[in-house]
Short mmCIF file of C-alpha atoms and ligand atoms in Angstrom, two decimals:
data_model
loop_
_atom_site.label_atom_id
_atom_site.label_comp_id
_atom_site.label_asym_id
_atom_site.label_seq_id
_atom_site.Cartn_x
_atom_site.Cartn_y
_atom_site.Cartn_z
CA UNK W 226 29.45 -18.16 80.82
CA UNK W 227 31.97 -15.20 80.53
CA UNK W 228 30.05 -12.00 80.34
CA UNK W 229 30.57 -10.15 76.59
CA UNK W 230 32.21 -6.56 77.08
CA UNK W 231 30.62 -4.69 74.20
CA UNK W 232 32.56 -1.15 73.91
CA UNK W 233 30.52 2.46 74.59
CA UNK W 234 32.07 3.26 70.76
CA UNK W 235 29.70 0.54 69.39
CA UNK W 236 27.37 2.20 66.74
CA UNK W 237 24.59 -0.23 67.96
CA UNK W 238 25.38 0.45 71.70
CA UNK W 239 22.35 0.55 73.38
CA UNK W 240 20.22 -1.99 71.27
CA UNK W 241 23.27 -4.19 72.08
CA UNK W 242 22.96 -3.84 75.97
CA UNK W 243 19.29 -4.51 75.67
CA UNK W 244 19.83 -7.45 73.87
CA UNK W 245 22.32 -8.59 76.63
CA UNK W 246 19.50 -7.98 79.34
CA UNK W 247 16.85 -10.25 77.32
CA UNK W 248 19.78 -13.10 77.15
CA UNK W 249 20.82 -12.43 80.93
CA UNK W 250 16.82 -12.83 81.75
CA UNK W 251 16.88 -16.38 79.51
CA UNK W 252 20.07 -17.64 81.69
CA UNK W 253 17.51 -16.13 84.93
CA UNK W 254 15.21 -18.84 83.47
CA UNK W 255 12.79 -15.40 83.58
CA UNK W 256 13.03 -15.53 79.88
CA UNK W 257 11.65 -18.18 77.52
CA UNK W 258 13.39 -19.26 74.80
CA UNK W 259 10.37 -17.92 72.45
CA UNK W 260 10.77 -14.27 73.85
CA UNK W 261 14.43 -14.59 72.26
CA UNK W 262 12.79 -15.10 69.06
CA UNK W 263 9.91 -12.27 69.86
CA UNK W 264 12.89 -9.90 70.59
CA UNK W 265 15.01 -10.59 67.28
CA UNK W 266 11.47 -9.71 66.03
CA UNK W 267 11.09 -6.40 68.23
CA UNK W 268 15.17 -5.46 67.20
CA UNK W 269 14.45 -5.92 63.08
CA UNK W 270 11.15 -3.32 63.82
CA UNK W 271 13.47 -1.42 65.81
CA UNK W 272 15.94 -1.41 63.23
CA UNK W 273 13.93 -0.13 60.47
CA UNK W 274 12.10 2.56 62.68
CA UNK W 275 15.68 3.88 63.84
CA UNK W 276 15.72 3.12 67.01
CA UNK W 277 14.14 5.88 68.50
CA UNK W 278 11.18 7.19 69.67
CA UNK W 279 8.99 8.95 67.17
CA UNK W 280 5.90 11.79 67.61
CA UNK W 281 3.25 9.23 67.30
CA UNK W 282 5.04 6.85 70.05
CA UNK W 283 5.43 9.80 72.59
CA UNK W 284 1.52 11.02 72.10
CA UNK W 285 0.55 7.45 72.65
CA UNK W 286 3.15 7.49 76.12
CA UNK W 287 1.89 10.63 76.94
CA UNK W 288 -1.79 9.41 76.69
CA UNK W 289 -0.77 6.13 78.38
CA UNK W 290 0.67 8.14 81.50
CA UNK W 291 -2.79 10.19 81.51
CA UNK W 292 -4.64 6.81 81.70
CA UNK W 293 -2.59 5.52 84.69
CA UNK W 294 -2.71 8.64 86.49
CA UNK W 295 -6.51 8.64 86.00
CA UNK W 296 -8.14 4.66 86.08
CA UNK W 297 -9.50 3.54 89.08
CA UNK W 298 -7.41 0.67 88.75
CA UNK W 299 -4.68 0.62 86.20
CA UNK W 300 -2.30 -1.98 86.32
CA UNK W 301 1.00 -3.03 84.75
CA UNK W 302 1.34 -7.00 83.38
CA UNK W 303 4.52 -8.18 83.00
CA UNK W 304 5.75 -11.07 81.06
CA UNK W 305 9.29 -12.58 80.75
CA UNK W 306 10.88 -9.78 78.18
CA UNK W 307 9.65 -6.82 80.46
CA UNK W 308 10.38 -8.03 83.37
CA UNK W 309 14.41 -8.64 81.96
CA UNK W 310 14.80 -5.52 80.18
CA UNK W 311 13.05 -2.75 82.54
CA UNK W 312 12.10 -4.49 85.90
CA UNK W 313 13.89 -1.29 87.76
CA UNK W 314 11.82 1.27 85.42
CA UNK W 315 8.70 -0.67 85.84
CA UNK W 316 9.15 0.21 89.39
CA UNK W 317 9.69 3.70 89.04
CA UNK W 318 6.57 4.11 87.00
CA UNK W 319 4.31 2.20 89.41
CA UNK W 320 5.46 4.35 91.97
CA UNK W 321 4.77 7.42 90.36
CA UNK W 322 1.62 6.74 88.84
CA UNK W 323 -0.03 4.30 91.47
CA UNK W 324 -0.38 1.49 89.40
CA UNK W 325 -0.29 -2.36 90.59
CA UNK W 326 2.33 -4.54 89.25
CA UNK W 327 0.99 -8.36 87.90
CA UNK W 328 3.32 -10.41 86.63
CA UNK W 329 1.74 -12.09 83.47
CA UNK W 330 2.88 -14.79 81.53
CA UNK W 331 1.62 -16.47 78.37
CA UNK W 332 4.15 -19.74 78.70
CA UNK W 333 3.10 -19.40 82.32
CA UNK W 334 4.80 -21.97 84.99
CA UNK W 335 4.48 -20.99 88.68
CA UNK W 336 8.22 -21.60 89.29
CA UNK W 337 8.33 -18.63 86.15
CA UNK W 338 6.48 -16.27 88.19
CA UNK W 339 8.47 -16.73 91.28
CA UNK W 340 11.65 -16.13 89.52
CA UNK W 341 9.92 -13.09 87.87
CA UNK W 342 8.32 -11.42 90.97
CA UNK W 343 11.73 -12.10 93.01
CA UNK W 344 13.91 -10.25 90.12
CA UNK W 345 11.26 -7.71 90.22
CA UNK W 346 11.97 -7.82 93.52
CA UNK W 347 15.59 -7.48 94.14
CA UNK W 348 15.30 -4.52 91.40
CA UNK W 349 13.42 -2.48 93.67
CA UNK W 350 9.25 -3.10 92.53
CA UNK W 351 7.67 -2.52 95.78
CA UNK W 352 4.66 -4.36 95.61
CA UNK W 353 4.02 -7.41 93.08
CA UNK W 354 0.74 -9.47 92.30
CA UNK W 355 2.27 -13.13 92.57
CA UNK W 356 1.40 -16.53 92.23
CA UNK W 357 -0.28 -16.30 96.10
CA UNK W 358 -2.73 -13.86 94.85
CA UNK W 359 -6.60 -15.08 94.37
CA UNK W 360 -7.46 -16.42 91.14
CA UNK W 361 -9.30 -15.58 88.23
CA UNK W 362 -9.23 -17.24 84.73
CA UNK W 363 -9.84 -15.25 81.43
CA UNK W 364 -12.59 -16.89 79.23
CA UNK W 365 -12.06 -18.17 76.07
CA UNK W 366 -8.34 -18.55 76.54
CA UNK W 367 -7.06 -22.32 78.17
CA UNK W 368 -5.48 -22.33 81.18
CA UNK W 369 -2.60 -21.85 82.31
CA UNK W 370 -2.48 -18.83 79.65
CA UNK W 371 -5.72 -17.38 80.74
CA UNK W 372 -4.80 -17.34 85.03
CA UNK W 373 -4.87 -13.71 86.31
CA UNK W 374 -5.06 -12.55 89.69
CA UNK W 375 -8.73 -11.31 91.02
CA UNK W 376 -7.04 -7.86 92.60
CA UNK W 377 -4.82 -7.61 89.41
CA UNK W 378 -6.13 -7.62 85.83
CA UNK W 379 -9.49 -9.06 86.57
CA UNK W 380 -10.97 -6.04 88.32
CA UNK W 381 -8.53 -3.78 86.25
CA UNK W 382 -10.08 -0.96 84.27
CA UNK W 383 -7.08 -0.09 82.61
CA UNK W 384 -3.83 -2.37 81.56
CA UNK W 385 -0.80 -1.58 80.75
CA UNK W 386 1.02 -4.70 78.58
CA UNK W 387 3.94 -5.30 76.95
CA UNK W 388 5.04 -7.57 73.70
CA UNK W 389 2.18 -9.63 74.22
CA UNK W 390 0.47 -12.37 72.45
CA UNK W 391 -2.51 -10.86 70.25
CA UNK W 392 -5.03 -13.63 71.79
CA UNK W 393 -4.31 -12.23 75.31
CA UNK W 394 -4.88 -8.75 74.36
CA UNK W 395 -8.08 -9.53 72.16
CA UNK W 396 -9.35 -11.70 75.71
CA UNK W 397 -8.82 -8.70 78.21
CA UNK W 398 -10.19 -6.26 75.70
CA UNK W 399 -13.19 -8.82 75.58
CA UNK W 400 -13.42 -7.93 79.62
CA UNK W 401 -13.44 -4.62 78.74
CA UNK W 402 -10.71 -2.69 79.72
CA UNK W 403 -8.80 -0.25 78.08
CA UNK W 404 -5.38 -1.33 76.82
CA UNK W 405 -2.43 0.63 76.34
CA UNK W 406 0.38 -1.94 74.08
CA UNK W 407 4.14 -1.52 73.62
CA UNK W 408 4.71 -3.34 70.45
CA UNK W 409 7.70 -2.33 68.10
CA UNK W 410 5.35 -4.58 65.51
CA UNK W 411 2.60 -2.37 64.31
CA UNK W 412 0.69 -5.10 61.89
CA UNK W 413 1.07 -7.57 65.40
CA UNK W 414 -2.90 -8.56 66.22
CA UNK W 415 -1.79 -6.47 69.86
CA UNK W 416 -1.02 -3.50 68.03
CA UNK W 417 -3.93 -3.61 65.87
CA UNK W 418 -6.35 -4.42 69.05
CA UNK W 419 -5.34 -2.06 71.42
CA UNK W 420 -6.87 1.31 72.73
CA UNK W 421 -3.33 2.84 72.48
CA UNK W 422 -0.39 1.13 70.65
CA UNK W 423 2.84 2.33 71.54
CA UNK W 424 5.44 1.48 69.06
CA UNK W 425 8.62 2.04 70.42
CA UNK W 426 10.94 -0.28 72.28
CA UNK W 427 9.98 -1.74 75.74
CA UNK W 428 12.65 -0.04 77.62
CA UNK W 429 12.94 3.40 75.98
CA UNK W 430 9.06 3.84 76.04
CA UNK W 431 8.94 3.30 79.87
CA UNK W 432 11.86 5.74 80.62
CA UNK W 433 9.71 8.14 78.61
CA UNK W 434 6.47 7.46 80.46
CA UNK W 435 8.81 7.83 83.61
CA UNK W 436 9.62 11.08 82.51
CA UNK W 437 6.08 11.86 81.73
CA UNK W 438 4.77 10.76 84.92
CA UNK W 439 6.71 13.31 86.47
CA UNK W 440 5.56 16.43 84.39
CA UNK W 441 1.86 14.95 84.04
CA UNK W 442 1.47 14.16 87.62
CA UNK W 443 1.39 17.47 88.27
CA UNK W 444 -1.33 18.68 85.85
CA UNK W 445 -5.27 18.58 86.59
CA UNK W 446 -7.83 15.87 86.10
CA UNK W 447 -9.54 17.67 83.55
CA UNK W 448 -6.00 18.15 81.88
CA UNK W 449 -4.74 14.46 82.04
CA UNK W 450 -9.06 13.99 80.45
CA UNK W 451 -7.91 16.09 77.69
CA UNK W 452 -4.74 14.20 76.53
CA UNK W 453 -6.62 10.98 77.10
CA UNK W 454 -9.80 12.33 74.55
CA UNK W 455 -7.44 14.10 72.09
CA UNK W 456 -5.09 11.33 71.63
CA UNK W 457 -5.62 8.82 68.36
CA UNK W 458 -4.55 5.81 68.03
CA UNK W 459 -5.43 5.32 64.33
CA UNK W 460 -3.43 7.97 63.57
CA UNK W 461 -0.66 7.03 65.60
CA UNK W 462 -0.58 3.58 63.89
CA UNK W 463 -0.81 5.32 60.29
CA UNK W 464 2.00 7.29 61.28
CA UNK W 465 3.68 4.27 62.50
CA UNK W 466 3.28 2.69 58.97
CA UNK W 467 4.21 6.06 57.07
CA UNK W 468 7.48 6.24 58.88
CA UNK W 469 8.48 2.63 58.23
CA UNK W 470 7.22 3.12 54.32
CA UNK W 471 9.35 6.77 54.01
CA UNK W 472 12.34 5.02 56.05
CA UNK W 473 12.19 1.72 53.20
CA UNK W 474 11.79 4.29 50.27
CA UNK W 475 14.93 6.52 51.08
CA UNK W 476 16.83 3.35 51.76
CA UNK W 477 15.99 2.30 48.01
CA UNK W 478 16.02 6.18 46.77
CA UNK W 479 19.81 5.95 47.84
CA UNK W 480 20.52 2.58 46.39
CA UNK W 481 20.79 0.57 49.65
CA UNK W 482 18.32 -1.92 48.44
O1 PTJ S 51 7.01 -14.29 79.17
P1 PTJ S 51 5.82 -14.92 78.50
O2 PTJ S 51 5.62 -16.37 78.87
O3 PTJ S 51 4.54 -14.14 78.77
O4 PTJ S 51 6.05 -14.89 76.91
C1 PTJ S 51 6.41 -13.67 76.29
C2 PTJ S 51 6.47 -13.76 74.75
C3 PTJ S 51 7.14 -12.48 74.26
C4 PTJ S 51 7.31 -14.96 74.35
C5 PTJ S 51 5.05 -13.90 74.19
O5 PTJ S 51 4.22 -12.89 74.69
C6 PTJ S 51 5.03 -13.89 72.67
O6 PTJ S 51 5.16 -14.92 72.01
O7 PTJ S 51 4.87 -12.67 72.10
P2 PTJ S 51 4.77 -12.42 70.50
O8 PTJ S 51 3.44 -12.89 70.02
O9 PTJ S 51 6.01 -12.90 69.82
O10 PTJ S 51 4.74 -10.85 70.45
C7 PTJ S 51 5.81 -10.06 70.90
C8 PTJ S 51 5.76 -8.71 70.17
O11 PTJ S 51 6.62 -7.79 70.84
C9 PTJ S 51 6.24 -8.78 68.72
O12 PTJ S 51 5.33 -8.09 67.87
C10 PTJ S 51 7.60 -8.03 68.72
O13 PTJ S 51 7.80 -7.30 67.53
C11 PTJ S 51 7.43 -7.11 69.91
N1 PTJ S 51 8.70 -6.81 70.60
C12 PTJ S 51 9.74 -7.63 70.83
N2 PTJ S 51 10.71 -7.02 71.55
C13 PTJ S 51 10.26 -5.77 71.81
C14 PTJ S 51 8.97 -5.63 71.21
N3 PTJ S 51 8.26 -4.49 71.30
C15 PTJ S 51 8.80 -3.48 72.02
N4 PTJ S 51 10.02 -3.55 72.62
C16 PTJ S 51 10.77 -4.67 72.53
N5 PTJ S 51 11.96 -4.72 73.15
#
């Protein structure tokens, strides 16, 4: 199918060329045809919020970035929708913050995961927990949802997850690790579960914590302990909520609605 050029001029630019890489990841058979639907979901957040990252989505990067530069064993799960729109970036930030990469998948097929972990891959993620990795299964959620890998998530003390299914994140949480979410959706059952709820699209929010990981890799443990204790994530999701109430009330202020 022919490729669609969409022009640099376009005042929707960028969310256009990430919608491109979720479609390109569905032809990849990476993609499911749900995490089309999650993403039209993720766009109309996106939409409203502006599409860009606000105060209370960098403070919850920022203390994200602390927490993988200080867990014993942080790791990074990736489903369908990351892997398509930020497989390079996940890359970068495992690299610079030490984490291990699981791929992740709630409509989980094996021949999924090895299409997943060999785009990963090609797109330069060193190291990848696969479907050879040793077993574990996540109580209370029915296989194949609840498979994770022993080295991966199981012995994990901090996870890193993205757009995820709100059962999945209540079920790790369960196991008790700390969970830092990227979910554009801040009344999703993920955002409302998780230690730190980063709302703020998938791909922008890891070329921030990129960034980050640069600066913050260079600061003290007792620094990175700081950002970690200071940061809160009620306030960050109130925020979230006041900027998506003030953003609805100016659009009806100026008669748009
Ligand atoms: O690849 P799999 O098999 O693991 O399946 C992945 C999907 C996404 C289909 C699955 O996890 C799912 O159904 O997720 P949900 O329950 O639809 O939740 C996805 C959440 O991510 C929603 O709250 C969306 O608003 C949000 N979202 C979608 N796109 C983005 C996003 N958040 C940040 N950045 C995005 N680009």
């Amino acid at each position: 199918m022919k490729e669609l050029e969409i022009p640099k001029s376009h005042p929707r630019y960028r969310s256009l060329i990430i919608r491109e890489k979720v479609v390109d990841g569905f032809r990849r058979g990476i993609v499911v045809p749900e995490g089309l639907i999650a993403h039209g979901r993720g766009e109309a957040f996106d939409y409203i919020l502006g599409e860009k990252s606000w105060d209370f989505a960098i403070e919850a990067e920022k203390a994200t970035v602390a927490w993988l530069l200080t867990a014993s064993k942080p790791v990074i799960s990736v489903n369908g929708n990351y892997a398509a729109l930020a497989a390079r970036e996940i890359g970068e930030l495992a690299r610079l913050t030490g984490a291990i990469v699981e791929v992740n998948l709630f409509y989980r097929t094996e021949d999924r995961v090895a299409r997943i972990v060999d785009f990963l891959k090609q797109n330069g993620v060193d190291s990848v927990l696969d479907a050879d990795c040793e077993k574990e299964r996540i109580s209370g959620l029915e296989s194949p949802r609840g498979i994770v890998c022993r080295d991966g998530i199981w012995s994990a003390d901090f996870v890193l997850l993205a757009m995820e299914d709100g059962d999945r994140t209540e079920a790790i949480k369960r196991m008790g690790k700390i969970v830092s979410a990227i979910d554009l959706n801040p009344f999703s059952r993920t955002a409302q579960t998780a230690d730190i709820t980063i709302v703020d699209e998938a791909l922008r929010a890891t070329n921030n914590m990129i960034k980050m990981a640069k600066t913050l890799g260079k600061m003290s443990k007792e620094e990175l302990e700081n950002i970690k204790k200071n940061y809160d994530n009620v306030e960050a999701l109130k925020a979230s909520f006041r900027v998506i109430f003030s953003r609805l009330n100016e659009a009806s202020r100026k008669g748009l609605i």
